[in-house]
Each structure stands twice: as structure tokens, then as C-alpha cells.
mmCIF file of C-alpha atoms and ligand atoms in Angstrom:
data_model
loop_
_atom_site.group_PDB
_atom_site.id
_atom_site.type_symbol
_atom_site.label_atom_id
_atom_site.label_comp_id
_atom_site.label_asym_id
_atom_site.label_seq_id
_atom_site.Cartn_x
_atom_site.Cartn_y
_atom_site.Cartn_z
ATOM 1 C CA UNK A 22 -4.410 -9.070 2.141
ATOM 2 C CA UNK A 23 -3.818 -5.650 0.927
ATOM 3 C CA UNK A 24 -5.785 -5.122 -2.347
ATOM 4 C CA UNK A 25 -3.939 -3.095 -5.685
ATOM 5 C CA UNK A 26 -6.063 -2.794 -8.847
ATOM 6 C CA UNK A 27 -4.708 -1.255 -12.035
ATOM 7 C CA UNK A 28 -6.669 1.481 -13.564
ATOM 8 C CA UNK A 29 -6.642 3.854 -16.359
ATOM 9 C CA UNK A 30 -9.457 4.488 -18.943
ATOM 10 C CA UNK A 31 -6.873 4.435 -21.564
ATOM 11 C CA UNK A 32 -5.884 1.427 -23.251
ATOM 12 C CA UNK A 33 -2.871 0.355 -24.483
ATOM 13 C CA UNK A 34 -1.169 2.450 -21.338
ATOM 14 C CA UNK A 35 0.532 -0.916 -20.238
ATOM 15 C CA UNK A 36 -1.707 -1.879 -17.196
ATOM 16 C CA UNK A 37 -1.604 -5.871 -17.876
ATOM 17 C CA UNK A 38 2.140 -5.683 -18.463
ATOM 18 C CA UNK A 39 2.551 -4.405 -15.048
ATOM 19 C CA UNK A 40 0.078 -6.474 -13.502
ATOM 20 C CA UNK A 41 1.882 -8.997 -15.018
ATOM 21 C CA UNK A 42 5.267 -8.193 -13.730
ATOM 22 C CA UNK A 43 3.870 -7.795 -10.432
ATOM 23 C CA UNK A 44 2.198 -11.080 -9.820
ATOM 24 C CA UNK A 45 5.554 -12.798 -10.676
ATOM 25 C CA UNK A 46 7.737 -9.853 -9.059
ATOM 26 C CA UNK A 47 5.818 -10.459 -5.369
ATOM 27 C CA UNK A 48 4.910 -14.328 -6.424
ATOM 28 C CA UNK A 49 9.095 -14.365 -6.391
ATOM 29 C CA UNK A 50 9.140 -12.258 -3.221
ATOM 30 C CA UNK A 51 7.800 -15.025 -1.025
ATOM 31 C CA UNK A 52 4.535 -13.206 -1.214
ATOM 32 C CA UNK A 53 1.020 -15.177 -1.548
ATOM 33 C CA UNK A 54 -0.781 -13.772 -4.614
ATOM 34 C CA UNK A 55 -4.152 -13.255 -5.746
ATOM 35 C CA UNK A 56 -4.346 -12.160 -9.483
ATOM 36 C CA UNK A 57 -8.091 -10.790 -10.741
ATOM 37 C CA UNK A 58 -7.994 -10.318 -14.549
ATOM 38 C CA UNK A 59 -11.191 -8.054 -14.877
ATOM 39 C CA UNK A 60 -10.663 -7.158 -18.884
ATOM 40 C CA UNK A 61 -12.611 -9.723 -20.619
ATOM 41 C CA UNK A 62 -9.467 -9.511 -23.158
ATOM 42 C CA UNK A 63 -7.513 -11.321 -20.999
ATOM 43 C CA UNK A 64 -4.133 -9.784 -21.065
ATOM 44 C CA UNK A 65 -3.160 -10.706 -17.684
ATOM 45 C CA UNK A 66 -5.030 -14.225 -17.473
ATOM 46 C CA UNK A 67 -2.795 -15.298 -20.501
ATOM 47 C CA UNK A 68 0.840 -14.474 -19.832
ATOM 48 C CA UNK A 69 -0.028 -16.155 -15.802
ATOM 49 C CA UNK A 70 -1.921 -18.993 -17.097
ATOM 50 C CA UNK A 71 1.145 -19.477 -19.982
ATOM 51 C CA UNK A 72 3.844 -19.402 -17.575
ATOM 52 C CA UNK A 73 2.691 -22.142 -15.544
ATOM 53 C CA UNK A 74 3.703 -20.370 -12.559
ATOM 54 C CA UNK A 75 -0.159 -19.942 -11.146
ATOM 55 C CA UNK A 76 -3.332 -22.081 -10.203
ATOM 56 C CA UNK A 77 -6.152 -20.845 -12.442
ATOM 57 C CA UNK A 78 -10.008 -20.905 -10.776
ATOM 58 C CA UNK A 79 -12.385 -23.171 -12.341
ATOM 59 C CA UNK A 80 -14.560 -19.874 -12.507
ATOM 60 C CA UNK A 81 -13.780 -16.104 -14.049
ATOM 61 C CA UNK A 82 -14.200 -13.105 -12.789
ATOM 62 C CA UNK A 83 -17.722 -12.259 -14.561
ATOM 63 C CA UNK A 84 -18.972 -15.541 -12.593
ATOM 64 C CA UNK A 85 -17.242 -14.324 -9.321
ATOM 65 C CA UNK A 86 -18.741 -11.155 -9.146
ATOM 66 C CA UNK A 87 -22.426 -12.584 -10.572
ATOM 67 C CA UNK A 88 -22.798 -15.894 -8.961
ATOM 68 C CA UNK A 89 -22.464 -16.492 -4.972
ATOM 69 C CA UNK A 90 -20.030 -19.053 -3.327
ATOM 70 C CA UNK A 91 -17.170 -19.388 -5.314
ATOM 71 C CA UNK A 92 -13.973 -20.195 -3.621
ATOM 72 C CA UNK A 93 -10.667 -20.786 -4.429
ATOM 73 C CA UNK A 94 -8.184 -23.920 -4.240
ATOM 74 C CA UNK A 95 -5.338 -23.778 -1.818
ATOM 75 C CA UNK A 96 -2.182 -21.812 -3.306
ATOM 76 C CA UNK A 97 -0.242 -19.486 -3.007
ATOM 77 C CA UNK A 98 -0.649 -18.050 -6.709
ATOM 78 C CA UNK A 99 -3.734 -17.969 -7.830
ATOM 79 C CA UNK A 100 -5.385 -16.449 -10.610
ATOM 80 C CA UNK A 101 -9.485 -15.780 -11.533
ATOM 81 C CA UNK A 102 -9.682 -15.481 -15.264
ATOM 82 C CA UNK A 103 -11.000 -12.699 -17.353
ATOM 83 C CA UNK A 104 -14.135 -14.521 -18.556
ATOM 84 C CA UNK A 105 -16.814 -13.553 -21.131
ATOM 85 C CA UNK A 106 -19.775 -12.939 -18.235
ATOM 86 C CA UNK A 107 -17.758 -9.607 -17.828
ATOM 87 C CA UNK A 108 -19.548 -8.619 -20.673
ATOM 88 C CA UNK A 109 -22.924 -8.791 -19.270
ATOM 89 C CA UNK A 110 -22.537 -6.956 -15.844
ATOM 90 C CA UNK A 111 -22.925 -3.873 -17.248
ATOM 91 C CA UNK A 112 -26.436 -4.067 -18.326
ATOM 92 C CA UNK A 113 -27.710 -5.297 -15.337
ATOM 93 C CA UNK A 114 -27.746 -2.030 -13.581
ATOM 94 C CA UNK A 115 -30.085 -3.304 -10.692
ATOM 95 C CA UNK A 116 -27.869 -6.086 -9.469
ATOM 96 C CA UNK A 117 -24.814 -3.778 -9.746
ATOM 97 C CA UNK A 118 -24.999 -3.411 -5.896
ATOM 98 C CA UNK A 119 -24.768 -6.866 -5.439
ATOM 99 C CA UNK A 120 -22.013 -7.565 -8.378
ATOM 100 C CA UNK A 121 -20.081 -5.053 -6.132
ATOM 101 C CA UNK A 122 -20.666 -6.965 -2.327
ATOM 102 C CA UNK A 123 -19.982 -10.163 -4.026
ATOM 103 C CA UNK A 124 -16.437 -8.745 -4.761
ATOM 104 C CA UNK A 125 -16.335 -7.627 -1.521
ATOM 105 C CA UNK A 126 -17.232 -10.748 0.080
ATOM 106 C CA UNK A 127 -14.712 -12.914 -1.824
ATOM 107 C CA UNK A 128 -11.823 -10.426 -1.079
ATOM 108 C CA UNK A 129 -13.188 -10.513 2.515
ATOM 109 C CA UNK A 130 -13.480 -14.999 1.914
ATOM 110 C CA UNK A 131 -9.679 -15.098 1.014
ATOM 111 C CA UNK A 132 -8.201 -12.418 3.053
ATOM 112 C CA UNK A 133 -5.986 -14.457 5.708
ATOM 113 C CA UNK A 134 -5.068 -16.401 2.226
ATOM 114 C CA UNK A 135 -3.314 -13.804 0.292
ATOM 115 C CA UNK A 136 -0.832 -11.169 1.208
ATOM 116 C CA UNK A 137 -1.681 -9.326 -2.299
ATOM 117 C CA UNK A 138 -4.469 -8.976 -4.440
ATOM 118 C CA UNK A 139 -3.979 -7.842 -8.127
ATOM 119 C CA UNK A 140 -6.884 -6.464 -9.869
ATOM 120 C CA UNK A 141 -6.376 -5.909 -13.884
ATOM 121 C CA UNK A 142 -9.091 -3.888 -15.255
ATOM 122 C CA UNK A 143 -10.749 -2.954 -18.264
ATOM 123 C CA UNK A 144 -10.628 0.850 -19.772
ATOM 124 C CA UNK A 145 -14.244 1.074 -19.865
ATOM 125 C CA UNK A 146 -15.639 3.282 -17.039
ATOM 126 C CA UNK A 147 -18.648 0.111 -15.770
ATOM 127 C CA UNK A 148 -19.242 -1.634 -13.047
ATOM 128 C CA UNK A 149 -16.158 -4.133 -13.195
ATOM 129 C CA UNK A 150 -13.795 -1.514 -12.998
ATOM 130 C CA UNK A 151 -16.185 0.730 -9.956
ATOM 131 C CA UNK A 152 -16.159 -2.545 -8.019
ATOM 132 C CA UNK A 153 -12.715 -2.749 -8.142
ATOM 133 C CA UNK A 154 -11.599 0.539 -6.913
ATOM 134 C CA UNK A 155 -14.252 0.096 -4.690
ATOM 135 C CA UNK A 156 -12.834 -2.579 -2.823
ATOM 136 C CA UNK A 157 -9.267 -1.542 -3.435
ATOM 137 C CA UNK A 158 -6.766 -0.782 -0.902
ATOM 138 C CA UNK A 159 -4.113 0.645 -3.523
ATOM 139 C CA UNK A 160 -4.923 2.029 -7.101
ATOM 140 C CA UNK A 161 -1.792 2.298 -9.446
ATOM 141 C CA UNK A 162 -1.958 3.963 -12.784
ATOM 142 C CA UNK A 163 0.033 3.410 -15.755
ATOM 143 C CA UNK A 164 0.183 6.679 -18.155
ATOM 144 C CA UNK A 165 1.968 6.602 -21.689
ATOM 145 C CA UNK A 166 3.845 10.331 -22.479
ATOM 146 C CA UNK A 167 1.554 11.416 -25.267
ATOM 147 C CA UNK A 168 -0.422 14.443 -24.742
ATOM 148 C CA UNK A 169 -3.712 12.484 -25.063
ATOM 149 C CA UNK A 170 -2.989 10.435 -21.915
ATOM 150 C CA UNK A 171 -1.594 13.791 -20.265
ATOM 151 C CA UNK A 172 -4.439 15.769 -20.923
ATOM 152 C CA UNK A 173 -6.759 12.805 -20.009
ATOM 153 C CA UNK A 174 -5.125 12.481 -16.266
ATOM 154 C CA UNK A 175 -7.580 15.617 -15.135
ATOM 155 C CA UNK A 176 -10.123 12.526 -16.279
ATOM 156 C CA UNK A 177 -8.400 10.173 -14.583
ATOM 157 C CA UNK A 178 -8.813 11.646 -11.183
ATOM 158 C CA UNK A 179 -12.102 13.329 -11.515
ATOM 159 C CA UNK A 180 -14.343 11.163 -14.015
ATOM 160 C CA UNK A 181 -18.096 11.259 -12.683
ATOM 161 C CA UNK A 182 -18.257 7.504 -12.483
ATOM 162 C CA UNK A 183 -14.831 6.100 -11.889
ATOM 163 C CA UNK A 184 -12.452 9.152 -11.247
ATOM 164 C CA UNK A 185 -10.194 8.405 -8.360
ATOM 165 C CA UNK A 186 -11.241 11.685 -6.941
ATOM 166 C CA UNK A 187 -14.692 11.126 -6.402
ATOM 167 C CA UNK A 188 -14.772 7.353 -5.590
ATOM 168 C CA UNK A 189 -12.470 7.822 -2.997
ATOM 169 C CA UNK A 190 -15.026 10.703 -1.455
ATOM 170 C CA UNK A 191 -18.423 8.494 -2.260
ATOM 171 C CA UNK A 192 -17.339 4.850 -1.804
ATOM 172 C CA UNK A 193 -13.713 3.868 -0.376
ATOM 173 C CA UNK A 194 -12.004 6.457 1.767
ATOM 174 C CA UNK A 195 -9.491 4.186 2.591
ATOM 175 C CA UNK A 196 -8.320 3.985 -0.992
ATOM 176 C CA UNK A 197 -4.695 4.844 -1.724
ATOM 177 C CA UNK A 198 -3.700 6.458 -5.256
ATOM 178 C CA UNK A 199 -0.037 5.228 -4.978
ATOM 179 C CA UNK A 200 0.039 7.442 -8.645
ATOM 180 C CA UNK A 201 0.999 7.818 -11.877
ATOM 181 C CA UNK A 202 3.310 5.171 -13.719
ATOM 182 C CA UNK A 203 4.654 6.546 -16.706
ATOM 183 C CA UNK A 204 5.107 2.832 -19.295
ATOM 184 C CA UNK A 205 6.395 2.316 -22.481
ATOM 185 C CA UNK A 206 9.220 5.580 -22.102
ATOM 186 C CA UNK A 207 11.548 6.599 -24.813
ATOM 187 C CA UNK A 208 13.810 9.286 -25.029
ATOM 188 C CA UNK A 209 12.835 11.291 -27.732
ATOM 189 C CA UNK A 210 12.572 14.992 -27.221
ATOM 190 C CA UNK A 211 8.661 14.867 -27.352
ATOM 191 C CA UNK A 212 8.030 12.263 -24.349
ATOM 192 C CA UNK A 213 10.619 14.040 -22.500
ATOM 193 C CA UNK A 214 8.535 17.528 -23.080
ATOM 194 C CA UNK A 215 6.321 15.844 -21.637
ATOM 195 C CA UNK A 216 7.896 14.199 -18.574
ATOM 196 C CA UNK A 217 8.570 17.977 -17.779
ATOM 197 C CA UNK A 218 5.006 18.687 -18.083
ATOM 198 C CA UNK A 219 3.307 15.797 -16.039
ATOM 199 C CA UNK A 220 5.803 16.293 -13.136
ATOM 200 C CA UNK A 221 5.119 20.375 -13.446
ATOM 201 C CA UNK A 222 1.455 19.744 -13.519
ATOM 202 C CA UNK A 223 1.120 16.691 -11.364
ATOM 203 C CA UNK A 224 4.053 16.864 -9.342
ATOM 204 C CA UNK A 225 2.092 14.894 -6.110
ATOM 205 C CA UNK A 226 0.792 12.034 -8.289
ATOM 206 C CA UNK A 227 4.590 11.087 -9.175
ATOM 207 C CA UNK A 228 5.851 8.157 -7.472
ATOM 208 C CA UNK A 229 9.146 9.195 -6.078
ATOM 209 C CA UNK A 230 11.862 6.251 -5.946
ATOM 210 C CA UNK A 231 14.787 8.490 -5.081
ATOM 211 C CA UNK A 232 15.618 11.456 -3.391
ATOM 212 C CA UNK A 233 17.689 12.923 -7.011
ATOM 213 C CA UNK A 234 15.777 15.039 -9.298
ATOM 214 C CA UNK A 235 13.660 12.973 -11.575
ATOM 215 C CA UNK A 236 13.891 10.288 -9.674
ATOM 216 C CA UNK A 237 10.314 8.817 -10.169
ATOM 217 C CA UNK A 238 8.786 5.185 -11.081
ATOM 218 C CA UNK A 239 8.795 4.779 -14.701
ATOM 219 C CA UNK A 240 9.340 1.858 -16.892
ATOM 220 C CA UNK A 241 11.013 1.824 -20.823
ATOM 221 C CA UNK A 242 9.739 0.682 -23.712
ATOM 222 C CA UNK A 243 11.551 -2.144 -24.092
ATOM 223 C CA UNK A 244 10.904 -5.134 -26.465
ATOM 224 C CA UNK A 245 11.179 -8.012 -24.436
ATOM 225 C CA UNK A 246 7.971 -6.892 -22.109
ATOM 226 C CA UNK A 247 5.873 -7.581 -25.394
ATOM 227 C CA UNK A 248 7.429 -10.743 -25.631
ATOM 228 C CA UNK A 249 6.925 -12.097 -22.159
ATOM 229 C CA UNK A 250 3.363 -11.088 -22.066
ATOM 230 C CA UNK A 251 2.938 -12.893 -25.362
ATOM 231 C CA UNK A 252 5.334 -16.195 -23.759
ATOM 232 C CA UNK A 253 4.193 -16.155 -20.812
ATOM 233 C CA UNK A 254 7.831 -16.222 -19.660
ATOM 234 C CA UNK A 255 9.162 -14.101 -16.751
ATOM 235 C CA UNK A 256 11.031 -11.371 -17.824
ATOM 236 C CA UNK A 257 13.718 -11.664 -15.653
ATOM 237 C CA UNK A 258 14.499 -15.303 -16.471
ATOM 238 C CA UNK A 259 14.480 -15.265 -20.042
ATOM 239 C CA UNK A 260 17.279 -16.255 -21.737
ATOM 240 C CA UNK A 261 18.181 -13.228 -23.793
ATOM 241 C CA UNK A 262 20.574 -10.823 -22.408
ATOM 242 C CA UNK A 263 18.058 -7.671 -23.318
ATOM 243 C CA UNK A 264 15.239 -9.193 -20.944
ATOM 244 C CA UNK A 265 17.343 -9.072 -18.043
ATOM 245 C CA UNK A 266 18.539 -5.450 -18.943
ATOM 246 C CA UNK A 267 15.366 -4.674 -19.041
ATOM 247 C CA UNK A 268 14.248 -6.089 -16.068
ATOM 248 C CA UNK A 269 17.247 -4.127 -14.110
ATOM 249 C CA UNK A 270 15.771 -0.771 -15.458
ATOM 250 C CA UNK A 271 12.438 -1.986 -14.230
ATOM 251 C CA UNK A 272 13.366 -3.697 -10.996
ATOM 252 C CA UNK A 273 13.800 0.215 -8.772
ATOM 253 C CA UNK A 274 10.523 1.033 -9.768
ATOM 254 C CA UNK A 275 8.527 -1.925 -8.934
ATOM 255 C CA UNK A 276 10.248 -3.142 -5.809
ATOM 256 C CA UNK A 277 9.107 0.621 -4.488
ATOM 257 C CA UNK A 278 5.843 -0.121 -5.977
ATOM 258 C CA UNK A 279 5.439 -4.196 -4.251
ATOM 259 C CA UNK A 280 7.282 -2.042 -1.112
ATOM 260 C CA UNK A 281 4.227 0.296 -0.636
ATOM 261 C CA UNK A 282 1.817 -2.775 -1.136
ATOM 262 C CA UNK A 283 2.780 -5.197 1.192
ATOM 263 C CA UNK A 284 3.800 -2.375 3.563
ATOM 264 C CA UNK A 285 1.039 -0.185 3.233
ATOM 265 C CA UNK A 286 1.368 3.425 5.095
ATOM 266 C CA UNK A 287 3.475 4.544 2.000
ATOM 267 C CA UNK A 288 2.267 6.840 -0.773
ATOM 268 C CA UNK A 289 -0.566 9.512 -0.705
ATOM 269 C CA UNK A 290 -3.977 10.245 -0.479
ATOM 270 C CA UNK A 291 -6.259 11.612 -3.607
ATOM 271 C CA UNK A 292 -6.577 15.024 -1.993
ATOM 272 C CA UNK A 293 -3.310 16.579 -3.836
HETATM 273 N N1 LIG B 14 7.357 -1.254 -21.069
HETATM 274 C C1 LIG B 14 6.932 -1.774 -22.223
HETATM 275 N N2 LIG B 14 7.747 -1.863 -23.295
HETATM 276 C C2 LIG B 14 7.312 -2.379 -24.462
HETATM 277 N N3 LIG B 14 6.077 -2.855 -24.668
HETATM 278 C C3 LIG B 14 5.196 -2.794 -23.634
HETATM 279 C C4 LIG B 14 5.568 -2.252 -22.362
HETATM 280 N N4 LIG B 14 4.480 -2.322 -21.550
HETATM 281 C C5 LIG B 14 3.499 -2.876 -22.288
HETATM 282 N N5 LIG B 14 3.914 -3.167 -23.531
HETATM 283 C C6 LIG B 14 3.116 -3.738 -24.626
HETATM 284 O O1 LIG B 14 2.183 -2.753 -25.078
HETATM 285 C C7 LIG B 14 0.919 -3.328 -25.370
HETATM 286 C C8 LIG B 14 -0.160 -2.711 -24.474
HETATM 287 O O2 LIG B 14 0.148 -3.019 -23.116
HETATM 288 P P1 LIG B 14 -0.957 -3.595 -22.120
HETATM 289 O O3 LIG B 14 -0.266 -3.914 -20.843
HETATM 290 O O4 LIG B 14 -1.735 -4.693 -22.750
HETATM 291 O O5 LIG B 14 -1.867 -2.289 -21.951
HETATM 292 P P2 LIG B 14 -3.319 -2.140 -21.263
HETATM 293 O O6 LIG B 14 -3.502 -3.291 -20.337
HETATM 294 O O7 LIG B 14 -3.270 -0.823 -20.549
HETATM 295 O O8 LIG B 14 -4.322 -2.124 -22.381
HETATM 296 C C9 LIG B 14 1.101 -4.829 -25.166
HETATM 297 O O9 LIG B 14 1.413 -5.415 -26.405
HETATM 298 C C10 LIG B 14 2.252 -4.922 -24.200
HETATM 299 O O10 LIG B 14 2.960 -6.153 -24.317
HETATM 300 MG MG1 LIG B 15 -5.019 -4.673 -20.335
#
């Protein structure tokens, strides 16, 4: 099982959306799918648990990490829920080491049972979200083009607690920064100023999809991704004609993305 957790300190960047599209996108591949919503908001939980599509734990994630021996049901879809214990981890900085191995040891549990796991995090920089990365094979992050989010990638790679950067040197080596997923693109003359700038500035933490110029993973702002989160619905099955145009603008960018996941080898290290 090859582990990929979502992760940007910004909200709002579109990191439940794609885990969203994911689960179903590999789910739909044949692949067997473990789906962690860490964000006690639930964004991810709701869309899977609407659409039907998944077997939801009789436990959430803020039990998973603070109580021993939970296990799952057999499936090939599952999902933990977000769940309100989240909340608590944080202040209880002396059993952080052990939130952290329980993780660990569940990942470890289910490994022969799932091809991918699909961690959905929360923007704050705690314990949920250092667990996460560090148990994660694969770290994907979804950037919007405004210059807040571009000036807070720096941030993003070298943040004391949870910067890619440094937990990659201090606690997972083996994690994989498959980079930067620019969400929720338009083409006004402002984001692309500042396409130009985040592949000038950050040219290695692009996710090329193409050998053209500009050929990198990015996904629209289109309407109908709002409305399947909100649904539940897949994207690409729903009935409107704009959902599946959508979903073929989408499609290049996350087959690369599922393709470097199940795959593995792909992408880059943090060191660029
Ligand atoms: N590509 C997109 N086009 C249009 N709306 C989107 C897109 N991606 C996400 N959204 C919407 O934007 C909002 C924030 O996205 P979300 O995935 O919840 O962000 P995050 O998890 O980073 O906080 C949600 O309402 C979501 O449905
Ligand atoms: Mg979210």
C-alpha cells in the first residue's frame, strides 16, 4: 500500500476536492482504496460517505490515532471518518509519540489490504497533519494562483513543524513531494502572471504531464467540482454535459498523479 496524504496549510486550496476525485478516480481504476479524512470538517468523509460508493469505519480518525486496535471491515473502499476526537490530539503533547505509531501501526495493520492510502488533512500545522506526512509515502499539494498561496509555498516546504523540507530530513526520508497542484485555475491575466511566476520560481516542484511547454498538472475552476463534493456524485458520471467536460480537463492530470502512486519511482525528492 503506497501511502499519499494531501497537504497545504492553506485552506480553501482544494485538497478534499482532489482527495475526493482520487478515491473514486483509483476506486474506478481497479485499485483497493483506503481514504483517511484527517480535517475534523469533514470534506472528504462527506462527498465518499454520500456517494455510496465506500464502506465507512465504525471509528474516525481522532479514535484511530488515540485508541489501540481498531481494524477495518473487508473492502475494497474504505473510508475512516473525520471525527470530532481530532480536536483533542493536539493538546495532548505527551502522547503525540504514540498518536503518531498508532498511525503507523494501522497503515502497517492494512498494508497487504490496500493498494492506496488517501490521507486528507487539516491546514493547521498539529499533530494530525505531522503524523501524516510522517507516515506518508507521497505528499501532493494543491496551491490556488493568488500571491498569498505563492508567497506562502517558501512555508510550505520549510515550516519548522510541518514543512516538507524538514520532515523529510527529521522523520520520513522516504517521503516523496510529487509537488505542487495548481486548483481552482482561471484564465484571467492575474492567475496567469502568476503561473509564470510559480513555474519561474519553483520550476522543480511542477508536476510535468507533458513534454510541451506548460505542460504541468493543474485543474480549472470549474462548477461542477463544487457540486459533486456537495452530492456526493462522481464527477465523471453526472448527468450534465459540463461535469464530464470537466472531468476531461481534469482526467491528464490525475491519471499522471494515480500513475506516480500506484507506480511509485516517479516524481522527485524535496532536495530541489
Ligand atoms: N477545481 C475546482 N473548481 C471549482 N471549485 C472547486 C475546485 N476545487 C475545489 N473547489 C471548491 O472550493 C472549495 C474549497 O475546496 P476544498 O477542496 O474544500 O479545499 P481544502 O480542502 O483545501 O480546504 C469547496 O467548496 C470545493 O468544492
Ligand atoms: Mg479540506
Amino acid at each position: 500500500m503506497k501511502t499519499l496524504v494531501l497537504a497545504n496549510q492553506k485552506g480553501g486550496v482544494g485538497k478534499s476536492a482532489v482527495a475526493t476525485l482520487l478515491a473514486h478516480y483509483l476506486a474506478q481504476q481497479g485499485q483497493r482504496v483506503l481514504a483517511l479524512d484527517f480535517d475534523h470538517q469533514g470534506n472528504l468523509t462527506q462527498p465518499l460517505a454520500r456517494s455510496g460508493r465506500t464502506v465507512q469505519a465504525p471509528f474516525g480518525t481522532g479514535q484511530l490515532m488515540a485508541e489501540a486496535g481498531h481494524k477495518l471491515a473487508s473492502s475494497s473502499f474504505c473510508l475512516v471518518p473525520a471525527s470530532l476526537e481530532l480536536l483533542t490530539l493536539e493538546r495532548q503533547p505527551a502522547r503525540h509519540n504514540e498518536f503518531a505509531n498508532r498511525l503507523l501501526d494501522f497503515l502497517v495493520w492494512h498494508d497487504a489490504r490496500f493498494d492506496v492510502c488517501l490521507v486528507d488533512t487539516n491546514p493547521n500545522p498539529d499533530i494530525r497533519l505531522v503524523s501524516a506526512l510522517a507516515c506518508a509515502d507521497h505528499v501532493l499539494s494543491p496551491i490556488q494562483l493568488n500571491q498569498e498561496a505563492l508567497d506562502g509555498v517558501h512555508f510550505l516546504l520549510n515550516h519548522p513543524r510541518v514543512g516538507l523540507r524538514k520532515l523529510q530530513a527529521v522523520l520520513n526520508p522516504k517521503l516523496n513531494l510529487i509537488g505542487l497542484l495548481p486548483t481552482m485555475v482561471e484564465t484571467t491575466p492575474f492567475q496567469k502572471a502568476n503561473w509564470i511566476q510559480l513555474v519561474q520560481h519553483h520550476p522543480s516542484l511542477m508536476i510535468r504531464i507533458g513534454d510541451g511547454p506548460g505542460q504541468y498538472a493543474a485543474l480549472p475552476r470549474r462548477a461542477s467540482v463544487a457540486e459533486a463534493q456537495a452530492s456526493g456524485e462522481v464527477l465523471w458520471e453526472m448527468k450534465k454535459t459540463a461535469a464530464r467536460d470537466a472531468w476531461r480537463e481534469f482526467e491528464p492530470s490525475l491519471r499522471h498523479i494515480a500513475g506516480v502512486v500506484t507506480t511509485s519511482g516517479v516524481g522527485h525528492g524535496l532536495a530541489a
